[in-house]
């Protein structure tokens, strides 16, 4: 409630490309055990039907709809691709009071995933992108075998458009941001994360691969709690 010094922000956990809200299943109980409320959202760009017409703005709208389900201020925790819709949404919605980029794309205006990596934009951009080569190694290099195999079976297609469309508004210029850099990431190279982390107000590091919510959920939960406490 307003004026309650003990109130904490709700975390909105936003999954990356090819994933769904299922990827947070190990992190959610760890957050709950620490008294940190959290909700999840499924982005329409990652859908089993592989609708290639869906793009960045559709994901931004999904974030707005998720915010409607939360009372009070929100910290958005965005993983990987989700940094892009989170960046845009935070520029337009004051319910987002903090951004956490978890091995995520903290892009500037006019940048896209492909542009950031120097990859030519295909023509046309409609279509679907299958999971990147060797997703077991890229996404789950340090995840226990059983959990990794379960995650691999749940991966889906991703709209190609989401990698090509540029960020149009930049929330992290006005909203406090934290970058969590995954030091052993094999999907988004740590040196690329370093470039984007320079845009954040604070930086934390985890000795993890691309998916610490599966490989070290308790350690990630502790970090998120400390980040909220320090910011509050």
One Martini backbone bead per residue (centre of mass of N, CA, C, O) as a GRO file, in nm:
protein
  232
    1UNK     BB    1   0.102   0.031   0.011
    2UNK     BB    2   0.100   0.344   0.058
    3UNK     BB    3   0.385   0.400   0.267
    4UNK     BB    4   0.507   0.115   0.273
    5UNK     BB    5   0.825   0.024   0.370
    6UNK     BB    6   0.779  -0.306   0.323
    7UNK     BB    7   0.737  -0.289   0.043
    8UNK     BB    8   0.743  -0.469  -0.267
    9UNK     BB    9   0.819  -0.552  -0.560
   10UNK     BB   10   0.710  -0.692  -0.842
   11UNK     BB   11   0.800  -0.955  -1.040
   12UNK     BB   12   0.859  -0.964  -1.394
   13UNK     BB   13   0.891  -1.250  -1.581
   14UNK     BB   14   1.088  -1.265  -1.891
   15UNK     BB   15   1.130  -1.444  -2.152
   16UNK     BB   16   1.290  -1.574  -2.409
   17UNK     BB   17   1.369  -1.712  -2.678
   18UNK     BB   18   1.193  -2.023  -2.725
   19UNK     BB   19   1.029  -1.974  -2.475
   20UNK     BB   20   0.870  -1.977  -2.148
   21UNK     BB   21   0.733  -1.961  -1.833
   22UNK     BB   22   0.854  -2.242  -1.755
   23UNK     BB   23   1.159  -2.145  -1.692
   24UNK     BB   24   1.068  -2.042  -1.381
   25UNK     BB   25   1.001  -2.295  -1.192
   26UNK     BB   26   1.265  -2.278  -0.999
   27UNK     BB   27   1.251  -1.972  -0.909
   28UNK     BB   28   0.977  -1.913  -0.774
   29UNK     BB   29   1.017  -2.064  -0.497
   30UNK     BB   30   1.271  -1.903  -0.420
   31UNK     BB   31   1.127  -1.630  -0.401
   32UNK     BB   32   0.901  -1.705  -0.203
   33UNK     BB   33   1.100  -1.785   0.033
   34UNK     BB   34   1.197  -1.458   0.024
   35UNK     BB   35   0.937  -1.263  -0.023
   36UNK     BB   36   0.916  -1.248  -0.351
   37UNK     BB   37   0.716  -1.136  -0.578
   38UNK     BB   38   0.584  -1.321  -0.874
   39UNK     BB   39   0.551  -1.307  -1.232
   40UNK     BB   40   0.433  -1.412  -1.552
   41UNK     BB   41   0.499  -1.437  -1.917
   42UNK     BB   42   0.380  -1.484  -2.247
   43UNK     BB   43   0.518  -1.465  -2.556
   44UNK     BB   44   0.399  -1.451  -2.885
   45UNK     BB   45   0.677  -1.503  -3.042
   46UNK     BB   46   0.656  -1.779  -2.869
   47UNK     BB   47   0.516  -2.023  -3.077
   48UNK     BB   48   0.401  -2.320  -3.206
   49UNK     BB   49   0.283  -2.183  -3.481
   50UNK     BB   50   0.488  -1.974  -3.602
   51UNK     BB   51   0.406  -1.667  -3.625
   52UNK     BB   52   0.570  -1.436  -3.835
   53UNK     BB   53   0.391  -1.162  -3.774
   54UNK     BB   54   0.516  -1.144  -3.512
   55UNK     BB   55   0.638  -0.891  -3.283
   56UNK     BB   56   0.758  -0.667  -3.067
   57UNK     BB   57   0.482  -0.522  -3.007
   58UNK     BB   58   0.336  -0.774  -2.907
   59UNK     BB   59   0.516  -0.808  -2.656
   60UNK     BB   60   0.456  -0.537  -2.529
   61UNK     BB   61   0.152  -0.590  -2.491
   62UNK     BB   62   0.193  -0.831  -2.299
   63UNK     BB   63   0.316  -0.660  -2.073
   64UNK     BB   64   0.076  -0.479  -2.020
   65UNK     BB   65  -0.117  -0.709  -1.942
   66UNK     BB   66   0.053  -0.804  -1.700
   67UNK     BB   67   0.039  -0.536  -1.538
   68UNK     BB   68  -0.275  -0.552  -1.490
   69UNK     BB   69  -0.224  -0.800  -1.268
   70UNK     BB   70  -0.080  -0.574  -1.093
   71UNK     BB   71  -0.009  -0.444  -0.779
   72UNK     BB   72   0.191  -0.203  -0.825
   73UNK     BB   73   0.509  -0.209  -0.853
   74UNK     BB   74   0.765  -0.297  -1.110
   75UNK     BB   75   1.002  -0.552  -1.181
   76UNK     BB   76   1.181  -0.625  -1.463
   77UNK     BB   77   1.277  -0.956  -1.573
   78UNK     BB   78   1.500  -0.997  -1.843
   79UNK     BB   79   1.560  -1.244  -2.089
   80UNK     BB   80   1.739  -1.169  -2.333
   81UNK     BB   81   1.529  -1.074  -2.566
   82UNK     BB   82   1.335  -0.934  -2.346
   83UNK     BB   83   1.487  -0.662  -2.332
   84UNK     BB   84   1.331  -0.522  -2.560
   85UNK     BB   85   1.033  -0.502  -2.459
   86UNK     BB   86   1.115  -0.381  -2.186
   87UNK     BB   87   1.237  -0.118  -2.290
   88UNK     BB   88   0.979  -0.013  -2.425
   89UNK     BB   89   0.773  -0.034  -2.193
   90UNK     BB   90   0.932   0.154  -1.987
   91UNK     BB   91   0.887   0.419  -2.165
   92UNK     BB   92   0.542   0.402  -2.118
   93UNK     BB   93   0.538   0.260  -1.817
   94UNK     BB   94   0.521   0.352  -1.474
   95UNK     BB   95   0.502   0.066  -1.337
   96UNK     BB   96   0.793   0.064  -1.421
   97UNK     BB   97   1.081   0.095  -1.185
   98UNK     BB   98   1.252  -0.160  -1.295
   99UNK     BB   99   1.550  -0.310  -1.444
  100UNK     BB  100   1.640  -0.651  -1.544
  101UNK     BB  101   1.926  -0.785  -1.706
  102UNK     BB  102   1.940  -1.125  -1.813
  103UNK     BB  103   2.130  -1.183  -2.041
  104UNK     BB  104   2.052  -0.913  -2.211
  105UNK     BB  105   1.899  -0.679  -2.434
  106UNK     BB  106   2.046  -0.357  -2.403
  107UNK     BB  107   1.913  -0.145  -2.608
  108UNK     BB  108   1.907   0.096  -2.842
  109UNK     BB  109   1.803   0.310  -3.048
  110UNK     BB  110   1.781   0.120  -3.356
  111UNK     BB  111   1.827  -0.152  -3.235
  112UNK     BB  112   1.902  -0.494  -3.296
  113UNK     BB  113   1.994  -0.804  -3.287
  114UNK     BB  114   2.128  -0.816  -3.564
  115UNK     BB  115   2.268  -0.540  -3.551
  116UNK     BB  116   2.447  -0.594  -3.303
  117UNK     BB  117   2.586  -0.855  -3.469
  118UNK     BB  118   2.599  -0.793  -3.787
  119UNK     BB  119   2.331  -0.899  -3.918
  120UNK     BB  120   2.157  -0.940  -4.179
  121UNK     BB  121   1.855  -0.847  -4.300
  122UNK     BB  122   1.603  -1.002  -4.412
  123UNK     BB  123   1.413  -1.068  -4.729
  124UNK     BB  124   1.191  -1.124  -4.559
  125UNK     BB  125   1.082  -1.125  -4.204
  126UNK     BB  126   0.897  -1.340  -4.247
  127UNK     BB  127   0.895  -1.593  -3.998
  128UNK     BB  128   1.097  -1.856  -3.867
  129UNK     BB  129   1.300  -1.952  -3.581
  130UNK     BB  130   1.497  -2.175  -3.484
  131UNK     BB  131   1.684  -2.299  -3.276
  132UNK     BB  132   1.983  -2.284  -3.205
  133UNK     BB  133   2.265  -2.428  -3.227
  134UNK     BB  134   2.294  -2.632  -2.985
  135UNK     BB  135   2.103  -2.576  -2.717
  136UNK     BB  136   2.237  -2.731  -2.490
  137UNK     BB  137   2.499  -2.556  -2.497
  138UNK     BB  138   2.384  -2.265  -2.511
  139UNK     BB  139   2.159  -2.275  -2.267
  140UNK     BB  140   2.258  -2.566  -2.080
  141UNK     BB  141   2.564  -2.620  -1.989
  142UNK     BB  142   2.491  -2.608  -1.645
  143UNK     BB  143   2.259  -2.808  -1.661
  144UNK     BB  144   2.108  -3.057  -1.561
  145UNK     BB  145   2.016  -3.312  -1.755
  146UNK     BB  146   1.714  -3.339  -1.689
  147UNK     BB  147   1.639  -3.036  -1.715
  148UNK     BB  148   1.748  -2.998  -2.001
  149UNK     BB  149   1.565  -3.204  -2.147
  150UNK     BB  150   1.300  -3.071  -2.071
  151UNK     BB  151   1.358  -2.798  -2.207
  152UNK     BB  152   1.408  -2.893  -2.499
  153UNK     BB  153   1.107  -3.002  -2.535
  154UNK     BB  154   0.989  -2.683  -2.496
  155UNK     BB  155   1.080  -2.570  -2.735
  156UNK     BB  156   1.042  -2.320  -2.988
  157UNK     BB  157   0.952  -2.102  -3.196
  158UNK     BB  158   1.054  -1.793  -3.363
  159UNK     BB  159   1.014  -1.486  -3.456
  160UNK     BB  160   1.204  -1.324  -3.685
  161UNK     BB  161   1.119  -1.026  -3.640
  162UNK     BB  162   1.243  -0.984  -3.349
  163UNK     BB  163   1.549  -0.965  -3.471
  164UNK     BB  164   1.486  -0.699  -3.673
  165UNK     BB  165   1.355  -0.508  -3.485
  166UNK     BB  166   1.371  -0.206  -3.354
  167UNK     BB  167   1.418  -0.001  -3.111
  168UNK     BB  168   1.197   0.285  -3.018
  169UNK     BB  169   1.238   0.276  -2.699
  170UNK     BB  170   1.413   0.395  -2.382
  171UNK     BB  171   1.382   0.311  -2.052
  172UNK     BB  172   1.684   0.312  -1.923
  173UNK     BB  173   1.717   0.628  -1.914
  174UNK     BB  174   1.487   0.648  -1.659
  175UNK     BB  175   1.515   0.358  -1.558
  176UNK     BB  176   1.638   0.162  -1.344
  177UNK     BB  177   1.935  -0.050  -1.393
  178UNK     BB  178   2.025  -0.401  -1.424
  179UNK     BB  179   2.305  -0.623  -1.472
  180UNK     BB  180   2.326  -0.976  -1.550
  181UNK     BB  181   2.619  -1.152  -1.581
  182UNK     BB  182   2.709  -1.436  -1.772
  183UNK     BB  183   3.026  -1.579  -1.773
  184UNK     BB  184   2.934  -1.879  -1.933
  185UNK     BB  185   2.809  -1.794  -2.189
  186UNK     BB  186   2.688  -1.958  -2.516
  187UNK     BB  187   2.479  -1.742  -2.649
  188UNK     BB  188   2.573  -1.471  -2.493
  189UNK     BB  189   2.842  -1.316  -2.496
  190UNK     BB  190   3.017  -1.164  -2.251
  191UNK     BB  191   3.130  -0.928  -2.431
  192UNK     BB  192   2.843  -0.834  -2.510
  193UNK     BB  193   2.737  -0.786  -2.227
  194UNK     BB  194   2.939  -0.567  -2.152
  195UNK     BB  195   2.838  -0.355  -2.350
  196UNK     BB  196   2.548  -0.338  -2.219
  197UNK     BB  197   2.620  -0.301  -1.913
  198UNK     BB  198   2.725  -0.001  -1.949
  199UNK     BB  199   2.410   0.105  -1.937
  200UNK     BB  200   2.398   0.041  -1.650
  201UNK     BB  201   2.395   0.116  -1.306
  202UNK     BB  202   2.432  -0.197  -1.254
  203UNK     BB  203   2.650  -0.490  -1.178
  204UNK     BB  204   2.623  -0.840  -1.209
  205UNK     BB  205   2.759  -1.174  -1.132
  206UNK     BB  206   2.759  -1.502  -1.286
  207UNK     BB  207   2.874  -1.849  -1.283
  208UNK     BB  208   2.712  -1.888  -1.571
  209UNK     BB  209   2.504  -1.955  -1.793
  210UNK     BB  210   2.213  -1.865  -1.968
  211UNK     BB  211   2.037  -2.041  -1.720
  212UNK     BB  212   2.014  -1.972  -1.389
  213UNK     BB  213   1.712  -2.063  -1.331
  214UNK     BB  214   1.825  -2.373  -1.360
  215UNK     BB  215   2.127  -2.390  -1.230
  216UNK     BB  216   2.085  -2.123  -0.997
  217UNK     BB  217   1.816  -2.024  -0.836
  218UNK     BB  218   1.916  -1.937  -0.551
  219UNK     BB  219   2.133  -1.737  -0.639
  220UNK     BB  220   1.946  -1.559  -0.806
  221UNK     BB  221   1.748  -1.488  -0.582
  222UNK     BB  222   1.949  -1.348  -0.397
  223UNK     BB  223   2.023  -1.126  -0.598
  224UNK     BB  224   1.737  -1.006  -0.634
  225UNK     BB  225   1.700  -0.929  -0.341
  226UNK     BB  226   1.946  -0.741  -0.318
  227UNK     BB  227   1.858  -0.548  -0.540
  228UNK     BB  228   1.593  -0.455  -0.406
  229UNK     BB  229   1.715  -0.358  -0.140
  230UNK     BB  230   1.918  -0.150  -0.253
  231UNK     BB  231   1.701   0.016  -0.418
  232UNK     BB  232   1.495   0.067  -0.166
   0.00000   0.00000   0.00000
